[in-house]
PDB file of C-alpha atoms in Angstrom:
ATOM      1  CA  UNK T   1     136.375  86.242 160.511  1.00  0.00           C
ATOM      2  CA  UNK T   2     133.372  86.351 157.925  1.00  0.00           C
ATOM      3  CA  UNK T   3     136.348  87.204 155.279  1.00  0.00           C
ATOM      4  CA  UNK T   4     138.419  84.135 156.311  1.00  0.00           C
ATOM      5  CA  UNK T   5     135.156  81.590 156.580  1.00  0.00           C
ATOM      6  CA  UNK T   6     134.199  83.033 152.661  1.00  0.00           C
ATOM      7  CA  UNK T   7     137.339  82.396 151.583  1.00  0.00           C
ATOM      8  CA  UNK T   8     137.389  78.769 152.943  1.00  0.00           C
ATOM      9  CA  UNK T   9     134.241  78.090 151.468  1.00  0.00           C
ATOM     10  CA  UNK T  10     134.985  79.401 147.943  1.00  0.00           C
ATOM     11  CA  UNK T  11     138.633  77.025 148.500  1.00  0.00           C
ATOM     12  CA  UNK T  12     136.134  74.130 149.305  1.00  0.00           C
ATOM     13  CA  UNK T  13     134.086  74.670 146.216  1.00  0.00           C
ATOM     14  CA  UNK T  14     137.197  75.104 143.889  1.00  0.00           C
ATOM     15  CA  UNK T  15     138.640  71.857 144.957  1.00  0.00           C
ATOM     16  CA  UNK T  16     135.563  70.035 144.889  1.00  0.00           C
ATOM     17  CA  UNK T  17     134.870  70.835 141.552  1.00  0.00           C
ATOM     18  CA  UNK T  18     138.590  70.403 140.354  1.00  0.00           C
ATOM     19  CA  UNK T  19     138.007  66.702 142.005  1.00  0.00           C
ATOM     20  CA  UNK T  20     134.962  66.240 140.669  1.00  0.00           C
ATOM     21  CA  UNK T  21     136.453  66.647 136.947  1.00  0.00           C
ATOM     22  CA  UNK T  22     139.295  64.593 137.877  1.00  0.00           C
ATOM     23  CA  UNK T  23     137.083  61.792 138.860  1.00  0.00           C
ATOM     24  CA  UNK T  24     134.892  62.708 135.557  1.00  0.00           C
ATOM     25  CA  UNK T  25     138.458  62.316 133.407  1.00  0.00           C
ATOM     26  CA  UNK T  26     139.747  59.384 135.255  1.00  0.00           C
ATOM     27  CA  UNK T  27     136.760  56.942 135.282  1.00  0.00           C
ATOM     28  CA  UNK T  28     136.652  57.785 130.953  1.00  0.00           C
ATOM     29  CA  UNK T  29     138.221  55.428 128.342  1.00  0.00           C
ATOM     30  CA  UNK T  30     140.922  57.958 127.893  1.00  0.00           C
ATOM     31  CA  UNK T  31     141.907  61.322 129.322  1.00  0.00           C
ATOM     32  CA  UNK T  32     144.738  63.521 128.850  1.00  0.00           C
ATOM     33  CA  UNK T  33     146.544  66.955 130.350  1.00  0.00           C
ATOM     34  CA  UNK T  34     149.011  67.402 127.473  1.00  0.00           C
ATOM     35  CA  UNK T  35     147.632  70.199 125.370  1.00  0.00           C
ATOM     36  CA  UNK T  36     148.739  68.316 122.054  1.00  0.00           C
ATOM     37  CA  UNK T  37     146.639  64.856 123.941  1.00  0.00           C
ATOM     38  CA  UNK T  38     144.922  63.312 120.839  1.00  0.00           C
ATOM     39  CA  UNK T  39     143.288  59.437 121.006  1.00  0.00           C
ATOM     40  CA  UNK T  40     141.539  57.866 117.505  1.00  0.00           C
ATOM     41  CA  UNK T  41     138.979  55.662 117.668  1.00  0.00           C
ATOM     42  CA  UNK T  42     136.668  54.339 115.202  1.00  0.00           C
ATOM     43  CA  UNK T  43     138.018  56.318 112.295  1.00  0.00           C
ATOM     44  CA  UNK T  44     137.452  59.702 114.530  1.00  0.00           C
ATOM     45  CA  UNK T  45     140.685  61.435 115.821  1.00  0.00           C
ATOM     46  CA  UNK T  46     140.223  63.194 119.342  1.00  0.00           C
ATOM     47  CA  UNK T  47     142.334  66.034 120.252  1.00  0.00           C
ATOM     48  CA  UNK T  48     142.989  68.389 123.278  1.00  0.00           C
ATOM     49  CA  UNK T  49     144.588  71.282 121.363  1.00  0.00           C
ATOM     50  CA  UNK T  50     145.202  73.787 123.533  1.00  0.00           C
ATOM     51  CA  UNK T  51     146.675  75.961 121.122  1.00  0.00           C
ATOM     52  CA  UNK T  52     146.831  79.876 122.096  1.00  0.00           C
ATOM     53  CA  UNK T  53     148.856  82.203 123.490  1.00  0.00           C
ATOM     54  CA  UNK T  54     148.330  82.462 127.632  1.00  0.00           C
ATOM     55  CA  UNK T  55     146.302  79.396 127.728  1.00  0.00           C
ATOM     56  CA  UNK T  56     145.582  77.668 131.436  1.00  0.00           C
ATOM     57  CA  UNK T  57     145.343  74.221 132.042  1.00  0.00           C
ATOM     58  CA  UNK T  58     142.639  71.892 129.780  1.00  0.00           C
ATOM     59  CA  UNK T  59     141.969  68.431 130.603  1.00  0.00           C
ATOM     60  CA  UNK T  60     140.256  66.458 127.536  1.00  0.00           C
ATOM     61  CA  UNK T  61     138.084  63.159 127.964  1.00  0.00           C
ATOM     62  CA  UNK T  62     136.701  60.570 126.210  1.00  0.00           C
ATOM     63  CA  UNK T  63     134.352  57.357 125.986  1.00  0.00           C
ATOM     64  CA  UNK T  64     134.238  57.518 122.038  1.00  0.00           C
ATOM     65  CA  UNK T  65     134.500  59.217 119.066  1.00  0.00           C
ATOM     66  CA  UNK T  66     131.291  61.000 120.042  1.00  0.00           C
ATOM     67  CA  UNK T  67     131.320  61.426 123.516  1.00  0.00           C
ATOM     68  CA  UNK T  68     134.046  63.780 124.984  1.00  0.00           C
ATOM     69  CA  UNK T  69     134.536  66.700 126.841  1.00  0.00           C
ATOM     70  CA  UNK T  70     136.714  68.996 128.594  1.00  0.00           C
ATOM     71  CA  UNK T  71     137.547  70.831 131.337  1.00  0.00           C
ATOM     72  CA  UNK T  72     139.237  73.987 130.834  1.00  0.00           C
ATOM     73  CA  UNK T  73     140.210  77.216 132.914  1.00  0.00           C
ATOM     74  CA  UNK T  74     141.861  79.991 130.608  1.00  0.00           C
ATOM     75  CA  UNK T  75     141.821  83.109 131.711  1.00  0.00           C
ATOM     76  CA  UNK T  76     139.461  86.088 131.094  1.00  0.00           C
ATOM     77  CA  UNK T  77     141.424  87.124 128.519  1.00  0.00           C
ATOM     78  CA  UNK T  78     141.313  87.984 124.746  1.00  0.00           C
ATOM     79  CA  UNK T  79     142.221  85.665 121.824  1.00  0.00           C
ATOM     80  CA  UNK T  80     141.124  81.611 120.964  1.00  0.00           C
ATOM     81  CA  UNK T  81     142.945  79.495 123.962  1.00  0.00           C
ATOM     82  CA  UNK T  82     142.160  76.010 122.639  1.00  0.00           C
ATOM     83  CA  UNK T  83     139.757  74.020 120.308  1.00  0.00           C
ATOM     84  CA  UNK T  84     139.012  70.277 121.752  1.00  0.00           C
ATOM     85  CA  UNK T  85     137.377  68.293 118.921  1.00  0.00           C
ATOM     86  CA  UNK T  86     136.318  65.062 117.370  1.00  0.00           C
ATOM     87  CA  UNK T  87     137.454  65.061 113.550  1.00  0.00           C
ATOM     88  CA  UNK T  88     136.697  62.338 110.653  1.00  0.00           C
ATOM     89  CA  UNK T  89     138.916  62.880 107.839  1.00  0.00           C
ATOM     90  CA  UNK T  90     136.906  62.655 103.941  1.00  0.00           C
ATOM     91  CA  UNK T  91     139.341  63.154 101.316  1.00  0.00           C
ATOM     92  CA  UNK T  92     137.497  63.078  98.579  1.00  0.00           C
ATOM     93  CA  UNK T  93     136.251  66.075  96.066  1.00  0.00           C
ATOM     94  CA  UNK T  94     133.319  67.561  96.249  1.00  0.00           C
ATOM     95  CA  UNK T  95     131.746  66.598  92.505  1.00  0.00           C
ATOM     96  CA  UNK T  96     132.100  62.912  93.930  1.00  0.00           C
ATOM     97  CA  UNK T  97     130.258  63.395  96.952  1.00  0.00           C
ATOM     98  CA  UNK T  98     126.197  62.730  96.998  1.00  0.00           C
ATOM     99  CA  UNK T  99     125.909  63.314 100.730  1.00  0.00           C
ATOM    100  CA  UNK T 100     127.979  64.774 103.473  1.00  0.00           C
ATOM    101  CA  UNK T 101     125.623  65.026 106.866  1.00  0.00           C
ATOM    102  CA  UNK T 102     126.403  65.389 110.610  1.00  0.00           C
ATOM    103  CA  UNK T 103     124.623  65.570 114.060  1.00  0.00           C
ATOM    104  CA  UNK T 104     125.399  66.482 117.264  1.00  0.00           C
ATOM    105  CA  UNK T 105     124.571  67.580 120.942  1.00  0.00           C
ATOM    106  CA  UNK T 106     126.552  68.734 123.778  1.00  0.00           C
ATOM    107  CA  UNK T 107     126.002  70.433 126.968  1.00  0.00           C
ATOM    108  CA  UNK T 108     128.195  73.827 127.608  1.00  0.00           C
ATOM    109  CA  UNK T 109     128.455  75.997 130.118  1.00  0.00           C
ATOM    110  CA  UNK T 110     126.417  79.536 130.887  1.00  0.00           C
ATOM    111  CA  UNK T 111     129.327  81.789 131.433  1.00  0.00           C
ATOM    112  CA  UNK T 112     132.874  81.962 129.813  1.00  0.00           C
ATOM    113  CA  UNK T 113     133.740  83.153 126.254  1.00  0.00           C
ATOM    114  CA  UNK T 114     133.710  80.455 123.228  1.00  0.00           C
ATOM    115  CA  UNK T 115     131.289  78.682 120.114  1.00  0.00           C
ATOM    116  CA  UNK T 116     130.620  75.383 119.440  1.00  0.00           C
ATOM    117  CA  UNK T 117     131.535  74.512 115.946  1.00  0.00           C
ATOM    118  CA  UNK T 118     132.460  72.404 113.203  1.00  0.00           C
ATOM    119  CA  UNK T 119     135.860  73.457 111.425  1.00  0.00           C
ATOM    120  CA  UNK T 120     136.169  72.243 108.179  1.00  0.00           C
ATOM    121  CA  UNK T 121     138.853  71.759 105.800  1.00  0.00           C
ATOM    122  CA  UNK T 122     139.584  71.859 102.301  1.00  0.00           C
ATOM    123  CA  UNK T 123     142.406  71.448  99.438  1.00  0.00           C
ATOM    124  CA  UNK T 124     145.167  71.011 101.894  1.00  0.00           C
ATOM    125  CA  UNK T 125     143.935  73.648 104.647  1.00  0.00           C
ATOM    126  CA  UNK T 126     143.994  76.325 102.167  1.00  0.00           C
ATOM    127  CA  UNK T 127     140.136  76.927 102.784  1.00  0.00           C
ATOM    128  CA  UNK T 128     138.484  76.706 106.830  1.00  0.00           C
ATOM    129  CA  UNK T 129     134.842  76.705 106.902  1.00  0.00           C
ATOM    130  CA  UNK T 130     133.641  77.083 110.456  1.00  0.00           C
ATOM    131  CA  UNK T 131     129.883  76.533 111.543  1.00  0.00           C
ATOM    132  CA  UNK T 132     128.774  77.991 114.327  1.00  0.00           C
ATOM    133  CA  UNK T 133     126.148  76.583 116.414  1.00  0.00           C
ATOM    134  CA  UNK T 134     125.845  78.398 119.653  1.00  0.00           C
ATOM    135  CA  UNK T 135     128.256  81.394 120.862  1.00  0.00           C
ATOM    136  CA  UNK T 136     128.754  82.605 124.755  1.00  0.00           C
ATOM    137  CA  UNK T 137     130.038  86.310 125.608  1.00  0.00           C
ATOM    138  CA  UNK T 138     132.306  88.746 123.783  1.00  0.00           C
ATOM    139  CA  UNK T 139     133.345  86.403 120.593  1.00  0.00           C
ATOM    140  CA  UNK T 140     133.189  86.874 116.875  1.00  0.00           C
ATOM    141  CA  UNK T 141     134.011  85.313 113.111  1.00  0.00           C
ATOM    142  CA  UNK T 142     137.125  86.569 111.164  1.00  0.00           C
ATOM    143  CA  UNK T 143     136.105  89.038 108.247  1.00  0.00           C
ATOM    144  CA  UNK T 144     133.541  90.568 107.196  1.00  0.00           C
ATOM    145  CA  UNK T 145     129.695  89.984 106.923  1.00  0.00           C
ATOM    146  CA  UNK T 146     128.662  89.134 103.654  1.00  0.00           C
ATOM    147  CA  UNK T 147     125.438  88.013 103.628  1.00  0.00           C
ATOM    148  CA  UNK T 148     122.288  85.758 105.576  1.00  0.00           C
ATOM    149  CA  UNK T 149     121.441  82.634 104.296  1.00  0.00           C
ATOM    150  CA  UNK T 150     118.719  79.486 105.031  1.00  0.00           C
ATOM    151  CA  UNK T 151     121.219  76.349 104.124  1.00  0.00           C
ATOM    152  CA  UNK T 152     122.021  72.768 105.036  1.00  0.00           C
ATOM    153  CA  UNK T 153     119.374  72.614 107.354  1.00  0.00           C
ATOM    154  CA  UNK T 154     119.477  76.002 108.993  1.00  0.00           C
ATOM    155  CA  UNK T 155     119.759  80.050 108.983  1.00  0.00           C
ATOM    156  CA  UNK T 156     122.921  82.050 109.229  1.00  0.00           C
ATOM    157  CA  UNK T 157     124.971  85.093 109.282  1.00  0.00           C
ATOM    158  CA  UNK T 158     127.874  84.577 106.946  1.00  0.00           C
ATOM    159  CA  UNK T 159     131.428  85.794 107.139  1.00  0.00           C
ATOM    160  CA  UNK T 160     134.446  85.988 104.716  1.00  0.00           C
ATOM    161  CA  UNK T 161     137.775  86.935 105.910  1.00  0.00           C
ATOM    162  CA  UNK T 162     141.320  85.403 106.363  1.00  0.00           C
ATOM    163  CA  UNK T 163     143.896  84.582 109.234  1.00  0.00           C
ATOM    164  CA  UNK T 164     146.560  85.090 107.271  1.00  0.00           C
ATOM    165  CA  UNK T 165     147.347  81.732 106.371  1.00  0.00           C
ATOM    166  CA  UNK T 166     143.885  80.628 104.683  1.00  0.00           C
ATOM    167  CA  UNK T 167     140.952  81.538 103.892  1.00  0.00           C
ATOM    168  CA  UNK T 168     138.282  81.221 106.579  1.00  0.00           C
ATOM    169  CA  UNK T 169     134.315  81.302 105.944  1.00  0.00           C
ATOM    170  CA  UNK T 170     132.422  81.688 108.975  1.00  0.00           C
ATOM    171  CA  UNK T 171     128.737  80.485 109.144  1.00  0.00           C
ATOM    172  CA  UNK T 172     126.996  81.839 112.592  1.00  0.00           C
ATOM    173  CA  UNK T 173     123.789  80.612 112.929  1.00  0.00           C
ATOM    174  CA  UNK T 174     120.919  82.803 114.026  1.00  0.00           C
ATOM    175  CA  UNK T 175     120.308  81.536 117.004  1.00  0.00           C
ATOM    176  CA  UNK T 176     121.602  78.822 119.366  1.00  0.00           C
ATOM    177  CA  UNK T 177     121.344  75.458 119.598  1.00  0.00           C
ATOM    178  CA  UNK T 178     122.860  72.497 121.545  1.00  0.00           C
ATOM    179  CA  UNK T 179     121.690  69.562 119.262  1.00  0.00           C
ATOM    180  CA  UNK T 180     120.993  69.514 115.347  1.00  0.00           C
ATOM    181  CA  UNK T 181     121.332  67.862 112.123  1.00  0.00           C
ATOM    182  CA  UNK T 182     123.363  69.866 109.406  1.00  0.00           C
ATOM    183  CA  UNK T 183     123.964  68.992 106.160  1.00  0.00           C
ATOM    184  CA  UNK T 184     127.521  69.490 105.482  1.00  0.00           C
ATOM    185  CA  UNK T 185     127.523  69.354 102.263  1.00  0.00           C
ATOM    186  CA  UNK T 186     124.784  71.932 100.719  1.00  0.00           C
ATOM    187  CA  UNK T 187     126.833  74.080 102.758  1.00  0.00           C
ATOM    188  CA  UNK T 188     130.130  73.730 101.131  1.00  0.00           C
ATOM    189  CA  UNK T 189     127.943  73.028  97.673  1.00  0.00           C
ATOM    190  CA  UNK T 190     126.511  77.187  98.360  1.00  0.00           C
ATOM    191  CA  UNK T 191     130.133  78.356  98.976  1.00  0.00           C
ATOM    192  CA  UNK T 192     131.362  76.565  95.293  1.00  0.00           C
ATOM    193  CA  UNK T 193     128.105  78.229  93.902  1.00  0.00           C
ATOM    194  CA  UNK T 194     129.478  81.684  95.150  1.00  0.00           C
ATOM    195  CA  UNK T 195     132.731  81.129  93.457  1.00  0.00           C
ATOM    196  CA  UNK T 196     134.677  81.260  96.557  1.00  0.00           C
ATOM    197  CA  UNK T 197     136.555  78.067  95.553  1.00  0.00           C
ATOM    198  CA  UNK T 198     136.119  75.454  92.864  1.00  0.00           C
ATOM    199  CA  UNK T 199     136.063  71.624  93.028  1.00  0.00           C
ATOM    200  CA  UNK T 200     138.190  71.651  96.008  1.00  0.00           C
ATOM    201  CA  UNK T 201     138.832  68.216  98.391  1.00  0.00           C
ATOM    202  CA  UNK T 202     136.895  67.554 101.764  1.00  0.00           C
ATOM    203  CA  UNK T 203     139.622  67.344 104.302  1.00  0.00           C
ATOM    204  CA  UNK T 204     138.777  66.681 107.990  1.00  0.00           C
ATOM    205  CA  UNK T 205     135.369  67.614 109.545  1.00  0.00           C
ATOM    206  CA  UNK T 206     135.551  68.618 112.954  1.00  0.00           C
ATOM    207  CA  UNK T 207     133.346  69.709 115.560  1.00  0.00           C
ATOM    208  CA  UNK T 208     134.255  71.196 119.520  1.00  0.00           C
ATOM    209  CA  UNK T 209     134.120  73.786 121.084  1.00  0.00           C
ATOM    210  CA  UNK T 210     136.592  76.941 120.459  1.00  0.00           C
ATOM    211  CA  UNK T 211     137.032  78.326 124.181  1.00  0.00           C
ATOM    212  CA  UNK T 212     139.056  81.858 124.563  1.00  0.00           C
ATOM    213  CA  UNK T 213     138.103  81.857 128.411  1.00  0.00           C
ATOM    214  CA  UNK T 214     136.530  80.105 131.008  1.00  0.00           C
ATOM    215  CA  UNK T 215     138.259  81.536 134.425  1.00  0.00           C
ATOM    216  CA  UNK T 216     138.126  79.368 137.325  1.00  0.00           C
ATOM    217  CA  UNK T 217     137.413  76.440 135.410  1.00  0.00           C
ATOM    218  CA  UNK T 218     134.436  74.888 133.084  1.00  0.00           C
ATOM    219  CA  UNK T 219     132.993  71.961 131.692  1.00  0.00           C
ATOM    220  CA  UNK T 220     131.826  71.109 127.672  1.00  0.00           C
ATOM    221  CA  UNK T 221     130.985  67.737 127.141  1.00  0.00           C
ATOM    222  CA  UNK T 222     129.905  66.347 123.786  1.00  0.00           C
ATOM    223  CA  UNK T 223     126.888  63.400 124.349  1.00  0.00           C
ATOM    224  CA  UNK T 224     127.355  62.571 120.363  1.00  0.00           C
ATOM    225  CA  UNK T 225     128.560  63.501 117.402  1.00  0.00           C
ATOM    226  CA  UNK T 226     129.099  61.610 113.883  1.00  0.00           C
ATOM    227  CA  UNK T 227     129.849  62.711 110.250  1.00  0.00           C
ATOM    228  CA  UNK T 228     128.721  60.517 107.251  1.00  0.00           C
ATOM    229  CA  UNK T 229     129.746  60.823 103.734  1.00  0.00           C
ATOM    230  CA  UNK T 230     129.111  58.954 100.623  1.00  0.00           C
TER     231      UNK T 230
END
């Protein structure tokens, strides 16, 4: 009897929080359950991307460009499930950029498996520079460590590797945060300095949160988020 009343009440609580996101997605300017969902607005492209292998159902939202979230339940399994972000596109070299800045906040969950990141593009996807804000359980950068650096506003743990289609540097930062200012460009400026690439062209900068699990379901929500460049 105490086995069937436990297992009533965790039913109750699943339901009530699948609801609850439902009624979260539905009263939002736009929502979507296709895991290829996307929605522009304002110059800003939003997209669901649910994009790994053995992936569970994701449900993206949005009021704007800069406030979105998610709810997601992949399993408790290896590998990157899906990436739901908010991307402006550039396109424009670096030597004709003065400034490239960003800020953000969102509010994540405490358990699960995923960052909170910008990706970032270059010369046609051939280069993916991904910033690292704040990590949750057993995750980590492609390639190797190379070095620790104080840059574009704040301190990290850099990695150079590949996924066998480009070239991925991964900047972790020290220690978490949910909110920030980051200046995009220094960044990209120190990587050119390294010669790791040249005078390559600003593609899209995008920023979400990279989930590989989140079992029984979990919500990320984004309260704002904007790139400038000039």
């Amino acid at each position: 009897m105490r086995r069937a009343i436990r297992s009533l009440v965790v039913s109750l609580t699943a339901a009530a929080a699948v609801a609850m996101t439902a009624g979260t997605a539905e009263a939002a300017t736009w929502y979507s359950t296709d895991k290829w969902g996307t929605w522009s607005d304002g110059g800003y492209t939003i997209r669901n991307d649910v994009w790994g292998s053995g992936a569970g159902p994701q449900t993206i939202w949005a009021n704007s460009s800069s406030n979105f979230g998610v709810w997601a339940d992949h399993p408790n399994t290896g590998g990157v499930k899906s990436y739901p972000h908010s991307a402006k596109n550039v396109g424009r070299s670096l030597s004709s950029l003065r400034s490239v800045t960003s800020n953000f906040a969102v509010a994540r969950p405490g358990g699960g498996a995923y960052e909170t990141a910008y990706d970032i593009w270059a010369n046609n996807n051939a280069y993916e520079i991904m910033l690292w804000m704040n990590k949750q359980g057993p995750v980590g950068p492609i390639g190797s460590y190379q070095t620790s650096v104080n840059v574009g506003g704040h301190s990290w743990d850099v990695y150079r590797g590949s996924n066998g289609s480009n070239e991925v540097f991964s900047f972790l930062r020290t220690s978490n945060t949910d909110s920030g200012w980051v200046d995009v460009l220094a960044v990209l400026n120190w990587i050119k300095a390294r010669g790791w690439y040249g005078d390559v062209t600003l593609g899209e900068v995008q920023f979400g949160f990279e989930i590989t699990s989140s079992a029984g379901g979990m919500d990320f929500r984004t309260d704002s988020y904007s790139v400038s460049a000039s």
